[in-house]
């Protein structure tokens, strides 16, 4: 684009690269905090985040890059829906894209939880998360419903009084949605992955 200078492009690229490299670490730290809160354990925000990030540093960076790329691909696909062919094939691709995106969003409820809780290969983490999409269907749907309601309420607030609608989300988004999804997902992981091991011991 003519009005975007080379310096601006370099700065934007640097920001994107920094965000991509730290994306997984932020998710690891925040997920650890939410898991401890769901379990009823005391939480010390700074020290616990440092502990979680240090403990899962390499896995967090690599896993975060994979997650970031997948989400970026979904974003690019959705912003280029107009390029889909018309007719049945285009409609099929559109429905398939939405379905896959929804499944992956729900899988993310479990991905980082398993990463910080177990020592597993990434392939098994993705496989288990896909299975938990169905095993925890009821809890997953309720979590999605609550997140949608929260976003809708904030959008309504944004229309009623724009400054408040911009400022308030900083206080509860993404904290409340992340807590909600962790609250929905962790009992499923505990039931199918933690409790069986405890019973065997």
PDB file of C-alpha atoms in Angstrom:
ATOM      1  CA  UNK A   1       0.000   0.000   0.000  1.00  0.00           C
ATOM      2  CA  UNK A   2       1.586   3.323  -1.081  1.00  0.00           C
ATOM      3  CA  UNK A   3       0.898   5.242   2.138  1.00  0.00           C
ATOM      4  CA  UNK A   4       2.501   2.556   4.350  1.00  0.00           C
ATOM      5  CA  UNK A   5       6.234   3.100   4.658  1.00  0.00           C
ATOM      6  CA  UNK A   6       8.898   0.413   4.913  1.00  0.00           C
ATOM      7  CA  UNK A   7       9.512   1.423   8.531  1.00  0.00           C
ATOM      8  CA  UNK A   8       5.845   0.878   9.359  1.00  0.00           C
ATOM      9  CA  UNK A   9       5.879  -2.564   7.755  1.00  0.00           C
ATOM     10  CA  UNK A  10       9.027  -3.522   9.696  1.00  0.00           C
ATOM     11  CA  UNK A  11       7.492  -2.278  12.958  1.00  0.00           C
ATOM     12  CA  UNK A  12       4.264  -4.192  12.312  1.00  0.00           C
ATOM     13  CA  UNK A  13       6.238  -7.338  11.465  1.00  0.00           C
ATOM     14  CA  UNK A  14       8.281  -6.973  14.673  1.00  0.00           C
ATOM     15  CA  UNK A  15       5.111  -6.628  16.753  1.00  0.00           C
ATOM     16  CA  UNK A  16       3.525  -9.677  15.098  1.00  0.00           C
ATOM     17  CA  UNK A  17       6.673 -11.777  15.607  1.00  0.00           C
ATOM     18  CA  UNK A  18       6.929 -10.710  19.262  1.00  0.00           C
ATOM     19  CA  UNK A  19       3.246 -11.462  19.837  1.00  0.00           C
ATOM     20  CA  UNK A  20       3.546 -14.861  18.125  1.00  0.00           C
ATOM     21  CA  UNK A  21       6.592 -15.826  20.210  1.00  0.00           C
ATOM     22  CA  UNK A  22       4.978 -14.824  23.516  1.00  0.00           C
ATOM     23  CA  UNK A  23       1.428 -15.925  22.654  1.00  0.00           C
ATOM     24  CA  UNK A  24       1.874 -19.408  24.091  1.00  0.00           C
ATOM     25  CA  UNK A  25       3.651 -18.151  27.221  1.00  0.00           C
ATOM     26  CA  UNK A  26       0.795 -15.801  28.088  1.00  0.00           C
ATOM     27  CA  UNK A  27      -1.699 -18.610  27.554  1.00  0.00           C
ATOM     28  CA  UNK A  28       0.353 -20.977  29.703  1.00  0.00           C
ATOM     29  CA  UNK A  29       0.577 -18.476  32.572  1.00  0.00           C
ATOM     30  CA  UNK A  30      -3.065 -17.410  32.472  1.00  0.00           C
ATOM     31  CA  UNK A  31      -4.334 -20.980  32.117  1.00  0.00           C
ATOM     32  CA  UNK A  32      -2.286 -22.029  35.147  1.00  0.00           C
ATOM     33  CA  UNK A  33      -3.834 -19.229  37.207  1.00  0.00           C
ATOM     34  CA  UNK A  34      -7.347 -20.162  36.109  1.00  0.00           C
ATOM     35  CA  UNK A  35      -6.784 -23.861  36.800  1.00  0.00           C
ATOM     36  CA  UNK A  36      -5.623 -23.105  40.328  1.00  0.00           C
ATOM     37  CA  UNK A  37      -8.649 -20.867  40.897  1.00  0.00           C
ATOM     38  CA  UNK A  38     -11.025 -23.550  39.613  1.00  0.00           C
ATOM     39  CA  UNK A  39      -9.364 -26.081  41.954  1.00  0.00           C
ATOM     40  CA  UNK A  40      -9.818 -23.685  44.875  1.00  0.00           C
ATOM     41  CA  UNK A  41      -6.106 -23.172  45.455  1.00  0.00           C
ATOM     42  CA  UNK A  42      -4.600 -19.811  46.528  1.00  0.00           C
ATOM     43  CA  UNK A  43      -3.267 -17.797  43.599  1.00  0.00           C
ATOM     44  CA  UNK A  44      -0.386 -15.323  43.568  1.00  0.00           C
ATOM     45  CA  UNK A  45      -0.622 -13.726  40.140  1.00  0.00           C
ATOM     46  CA  UNK A  46       2.960 -12.656  39.422  1.00  0.00           C
ATOM     47  CA  UNK A  47       4.844 -15.503  41.097  1.00  0.00           C
ATOM     48  CA  UNK A  48       2.463 -18.199  39.810  1.00  0.00           C
ATOM     49  CA  UNK A  49       2.636 -16.888  36.262  1.00  0.00           C
ATOM     50  CA  UNK A  50       6.437 -16.835  36.427  1.00  0.00           C
ATOM     51  CA  UNK A  51       6.427 -20.395  37.784  1.00  0.00           C
ATOM     52  CA  UNK A  52       4.105 -21.687  35.057  1.00  0.00           C
ATOM     53  CA  UNK A  53       6.002 -19.950  32.257  1.00  0.00           C
ATOM     54  CA  UNK A  54       9.402 -21.090  33.549  1.00  0.00           C
ATOM     55  CA  UNK A  55       8.187 -24.673  33.940  1.00  0.00           C
ATOM     56  CA  UNK A  56       6.665 -24.804  30.448  1.00  0.00           C
ATOM     57  CA  UNK A  57       8.875 -22.305  28.629  1.00  0.00           C
ATOM     58  CA  UNK A  58      10.004 -24.300  25.572  1.00  0.00           C
ATOM     59  CA  UNK A  59       6.706 -26.153  25.178  1.00  0.00           C
ATOM     60  CA  UNK A  60       4.794 -22.905  25.644  1.00  0.00           C
ATOM     61  CA  UNK A  61       6.681 -21.096  22.882  1.00  0.00           C
ATOM     62  CA  UNK A  62       6.405 -23.951  20.379  1.00  0.00           C
ATOM     63  CA  UNK A  63       2.801 -24.768  21.221  1.00  0.00           C
ATOM     64  CA  UNK A  64       1.893 -21.087  21.113  1.00  0.00           C
ATOM     65  CA  UNK A  65       3.419 -20.726  17.641  1.00  0.00           C
ATOM     66  CA  UNK A  66       1.363 -23.682  16.385  1.00  0.00           C
ATOM     67  CA  UNK A  67      -1.789 -22.254  17.964  1.00  0.00           C
ATOM     68  CA  UNK A  68      -1.044 -18.767  16.633  1.00  0.00           C
ATOM     69  CA  UNK A  69      -0.541 -20.046  13.075  1.00  0.00           C
ATOM     70  CA  UNK A  70      -3.786 -22.052  13.166  1.00  0.00           C
ATOM     71  CA  UNK A  71      -5.759 -19.048  14.429  1.00  0.00           C
ATOM     72  CA  UNK A  72      -4.096 -16.818  11.814  1.00  0.00           C
ATOM     73  CA  UNK A  73      -5.109 -19.250   9.078  1.00  0.00           C
ATOM     74  CA  UNK A  74      -8.714 -19.153  10.291  1.00  0.00           C
ATOM     75  CA  UNK A  75      -8.599 -15.356  10.323  1.00  0.00           C
ATOM     76  CA  UNK A  76      -7.249 -15.212   6.773  1.00  0.00           C
ATOM     77  CA  UNK A  77      -9.856 -17.713   5.588  1.00  0.00           C
ATOM     78  CA  UNK A  78     -12.744 -15.790   7.136  1.00  0.00           C
ATOM     79  CA  UNK A  79     -11.527 -12.467   5.751  1.00  0.00           C
ATOM     80  CA  UNK A  80     -11.339 -13.986   2.261  1.00  0.00           C
ATOM     81  CA  UNK A  81     -14.691 -15.771   2.218  1.00  0.00           C
ATOM     82  CA  UNK A  82     -15.665 -13.708  -0.831  1.00  0.00           C
ATOM     83  CA  UNK A  83     -12.999 -15.607  -2.772  1.00  0.00           C
ATOM     84  CA  UNK A  84     -14.842 -18.905  -2.252  1.00  0.00           C
ATOM     85  CA  UNK A  85     -16.467 -20.271  -5.434  1.00  0.00           C
ATOM     86  CA  UNK A  86     -20.196 -19.778  -5.788  1.00  0.00           C
ATOM     87  CA  UNK A  87     -22.674 -22.626  -5.683  1.00  0.00           C
ATOM     88  CA  UNK A  88     -22.634 -25.867  -3.742  1.00  0.00           C
ATOM     89  CA  UNK A  89     -18.840 -26.135  -3.481  1.00  0.00           C
ATOM     90  CA  UNK A  90     -18.545 -22.635  -2.044  1.00  0.00           C
ATOM     91  CA  UNK A  91     -21.366 -23.244   0.450  1.00  0.00           C
ATOM     92  CA  UNK A  92     -19.776 -26.547   1.466  1.00  0.00           C
ATOM     93  CA  UNK A  93     -16.398 -24.887   2.030  1.00  0.00           C
ATOM     94  CA  UNK A  94     -18.065 -22.130   4.056  1.00  0.00           C
ATOM     95  CA  UNK A  95     -19.928 -24.582   6.331  1.00  0.00           C
ATOM     96  CA  UNK A  96     -16.819 -26.758   6.668  1.00  0.00           C
ATOM     97  CA  UNK A  97     -14.703 -23.742   7.638  1.00  0.00           C
ATOM     98  CA  UNK A  98     -17.157 -22.631  10.320  1.00  0.00           C
ATOM     99  CA  UNK A  99     -17.492 -26.177  11.680  1.00  0.00           C
ATOM    100  CA  UNK A 100     -13.728 -26.715  11.877  1.00  0.00           C
ATOM    101  CA  UNK A 101     -13.230 -23.290  13.474  1.00  0.00           C
ATOM    102  CA  UNK A 102     -15.849 -23.994  16.164  1.00  0.00           C
ATOM    103  CA  UNK A 103     -14.335 -27.409  16.907  1.00  0.00           C
ATOM    104  CA  UNK A 104     -10.870 -25.898  17.240  1.00  0.00           C
ATOM    105  CA  UNK A 105     -12.110 -23.085  19.479  1.00  0.00           C
ATOM    106  CA  UNK A 106     -13.620 -25.672  21.828  1.00  0.00           C
ATOM    107  CA  UNK A 107     -10.434 -27.751  21.631  1.00  0.00           C
ATOM    108  CA  UNK A 108      -8.548 -24.720  22.922  1.00  0.00           C
ATOM    109  CA  UNK A 109     -10.504 -25.061  26.184  1.00  0.00           C
ATOM    110  CA  UNK A 110      -8.412 -28.195  26.803  1.00  0.00           C
ATOM    111  CA  UNK A 111      -5.141 -27.688  24.916  1.00  0.00           C
ATOM    112  CA  UNK A 112      -3.268 -25.441  27.324  1.00  0.00           C
ATOM    113  CA  UNK A 113      -4.789 -27.161  30.371  1.00  0.00           C
ATOM    114  CA  UNK A 114      -3.276 -30.463  29.270  1.00  0.00           C
ATOM    115  CA  UNK A 115      -0.004 -28.781  28.348  1.00  0.00           C
ATOM    116  CA  UNK A 116       0.519 -27.427  31.885  1.00  0.00           C
ATOM    117  CA  UNK A 117      -0.892 -30.483  33.665  1.00  0.00           C
ATOM    118  CA  UNK A 118       0.728 -33.417  31.847  1.00  0.00           C
ATOM    119  CA  UNK A 119       3.964 -34.295  30.115  1.00  0.00           C
ATOM    120  CA  UNK A 120       2.530 -35.275  26.729  1.00  0.00           C
ATOM    121  CA  UNK A 121       3.448 -35.044  23.075  1.00  0.00           C
ATOM    122  CA  UNK A 122       1.661 -32.335  21.139  1.00  0.00           C
ATOM    123  CA  UNK A 123      -0.006 -34.910  18.894  1.00  0.00           C
ATOM    124  CA  UNK A 124      -1.651 -36.603  21.898  1.00  0.00           C
ATOM    125  CA  UNK A 125      -2.702 -33.251  23.341  1.00  0.00           C
ATOM    126  CA  UNK A 126      -4.515 -32.352  20.126  1.00  0.00           C
ATOM    127  CA  UNK A 127      -6.013 -35.846  19.878  1.00  0.00           C
ATOM    128  CA  UNK A 128      -7.334 -35.770  23.451  1.00  0.00           C
ATOM    129  CA  UNK A 129      -8.667 -32.228  23.034  1.00  0.00           C
ATOM    130  CA  UNK A 130     -10.600 -33.346  19.953  1.00  0.00           C
ATOM    131  CA  UNK A 131     -12.096 -36.260  21.916  1.00  0.00           C
ATOM    132  CA  UNK A 132     -13.030 -33.981  24.823  1.00  0.00           C
ATOM    133  CA  UNK A 133     -15.023 -31.784  22.446  1.00  0.00           C
ATOM    134  CA  UNK A 134     -17.645 -34.546  22.437  1.00  0.00           C
ATOM    135  CA  UNK A 135     -17.096 -36.023  25.913  1.00  0.00           C
ATOM    136  CA  UNK A 136     -17.661 -32.615  27.481  1.00  0.00           C
ATOM    137  CA  UNK A 137     -20.322 -31.492  25.004  1.00  0.00           C
ATOM    138  CA  UNK A 138     -22.817 -30.211  27.588  1.00  0.00           C
ATOM    139  CA  UNK A 139     -20.256 -28.209  29.556  1.00  0.00           C
ATOM    140  CA  UNK A 140     -18.663 -26.934  26.334  1.00  0.00           C
ATOM    141  CA  UNK A 141     -21.988 -25.665  25.002  1.00  0.00           C
ATOM    142  CA  UNK A 142     -22.814 -23.920  28.282  1.00  0.00           C
ATOM    143  CA  UNK A 143     -19.386 -22.261  28.324  1.00  0.00           C
ATOM    144  CA  UNK A 144     -19.797 -21.055  24.738  1.00  0.00           C
ATOM    145  CA  UNK A 145     -23.296 -19.780  25.540  1.00  0.00           C
ATOM    146  CA  UNK A 146     -22.024 -17.758  28.507  1.00  0.00           C
ATOM    147  CA  UNK A 147     -19.150 -16.281  26.499  1.00  0.00           C
ATOM    148  CA  UNK A 148     -21.554 -15.324  23.690  1.00  0.00           C
ATOM    149  CA  UNK A 149     -23.922 -13.688  26.207  1.00  0.00           C
ATOM    150  CA  UNK A 150     -21.023 -11.771  27.761  1.00  0.00           C
ATOM    151  CA  UNK A 151     -19.837 -10.506  24.373  1.00  0.00           C
ATOM    152  CA  UNK A 152     -23.413  -9.589  23.384  1.00  0.00           C
ATOM    153  CA  UNK A 153     -23.900  -7.633  26.619  1.00  0.00           C
ATOM    154  CA  UNK A 154     -20.649  -5.789  26.045  1.00  0.00           C
ATOM    155  CA  UNK A 155     -21.647  -5.024  22.451  1.00  0.00           C
ATOM    156  CA  UNK A 156     -24.951  -3.635  23.730  1.00  0.00           C
ATOM    157  CA  UNK A 157     -23.069  -1.517  26.256  1.00  0.00           C
ATOM    158  CA  UNK A 158     -20.809  -0.318  23.449  1.00  0.00           C
ATOM    159  CA  UNK A 159     -23.860   0.876  21.509  1.00  0.00           C
ATOM    160  CA  UNK A 160     -25.448   2.537  24.556  1.00  0.00           C
ATOM    161  CA  UNK A 161     -22.347   4.308  25.863  1.00  0.00           C
ATOM    162  CA  UNK A 162     -19.210   3.850  23.770  1.00  0.00           C
ATOM    163  CA  UNK A 163     -16.527   4.971  26.311  1.00  0.00           C
ATOM    164  CA  UNK A 164     -17.813   2.545  28.954  1.00  0.00           C
ATOM    165  CA  UNK A 165     -18.134  -0.198  26.358  1.00  0.00           C
ATOM    166  CA  UNK A 166     -14.461   0.260  25.471  1.00  0.00           C
ATOM    167  CA  UNK A 167     -13.060   0.620  28.997  1.00  0.00           C
ATOM    168  CA  UNK A 168     -14.957  -2.113  30.891  1.00  0.00           C
ATOM    169  CA  UNK A 169     -13.876  -5.062  28.687  1.00  0.00           C
ATOM    170  CA  UNK A 170     -10.294  -4.434  29.793  1.00  0.00           C
ATOM    171  CA  UNK A 171     -11.405  -5.426  33.309  1.00  0.00           C
ATOM    172  CA  UNK A 172     -13.233  -8.671  32.474  1.00  0.00           C
ATOM    173  CA  UNK A 173     -12.213  -9.764  28.946  1.00  0.00           C
ATOM    174  CA  UNK A 174     -10.528 -12.171  28.489  1.00  0.00           C
ATOM    175  CA  UNK A 175     -10.428 -13.040  32.232  1.00  0.00           C
ATOM    176  CA  UNK A 176     -14.072 -14.120  32.633  1.00  0.00           C
ATOM    177  CA  UNK A 177     -14.268 -16.104  29.345  1.00  0.00           C
ATOM    178  CA  UNK A 178     -10.981 -17.853  30.178  1.00  0.00           C
ATOM    179  CA  UNK A 179     -12.182 -18.699  33.690  1.00  0.00           C
ATOM    180  CA  UNK A 180     -15.481 -19.936  32.251  1.00  0.00           C
ATOM    181  CA  UNK A 181     -13.841 -22.224  29.708  1.00  0.00           C
ATOM    182  CA  UNK A 182     -11.380 -23.530  32.316  1.00  0.00           C
ATOM    183  CA  UNK A 183     -14.256 -24.170  34.731  1.00  0.00           C
ATOM    184  CA  UNK A 184     -16.017 -26.134  32.005  1.00  0.00           C
ATOM    185  CA  UNK A 185     -12.991 -28.069  30.758  1.00  0.00           C
ATOM    186  CA  UNK A 186     -10.953 -28.996  33.832  1.00  0.00           C
ATOM    187  CA  UNK A 187     -13.549 -31.362  35.391  1.00  0.00           C
ATOM    188  CA  UNK A 188     -13.590 -33.313  32.113  1.00  0.00           C
ATOM    189  CA  UNK A 189      -9.801 -33.635  32.132  1.00  0.00           C
ATOM    190  CA  UNK A 190      -9.880 -34.608  35.796  1.00  0.00           C
ATOM    191  CA  UNK A 191     -12.562 -37.235  35.214  1.00  0.00           C
ATOM    192  CA  UNK A 192     -10.922 -38.960  32.258  1.00  0.00           C
ATOM    193  CA  UNK A 193      -7.201 -38.337  32.793  1.00  0.00           C
ATOM    194  CA  UNK A 194      -6.457 -37.618  36.464  1.00  0.00           C
ATOM    195  CA  UNK A 195      -8.965 -39.678  38.481  1.00  0.00           C
ATOM    196  CA  UNK A 196      -8.192 -43.000  36.708  1.00  0.00           C
ATOM    197  CA  UNK A 197      -4.482 -42.613  37.574  1.00  0.00           C
ATOM    198  CA  UNK A 198      -5.274 -41.769  41.214  1.00  0.00           C
ATOM    199  CA  UNK A 199      -7.576 -44.809  41.479  1.00  0.00           C
ATOM    200  CA  UNK A 200      -4.858 -47.109  40.093  1.00  0.00           C
ATOM    201  CA  UNK A 201      -2.415 -45.866  42.713  1.00  0.00           C
TER     202      UNK A 201
END
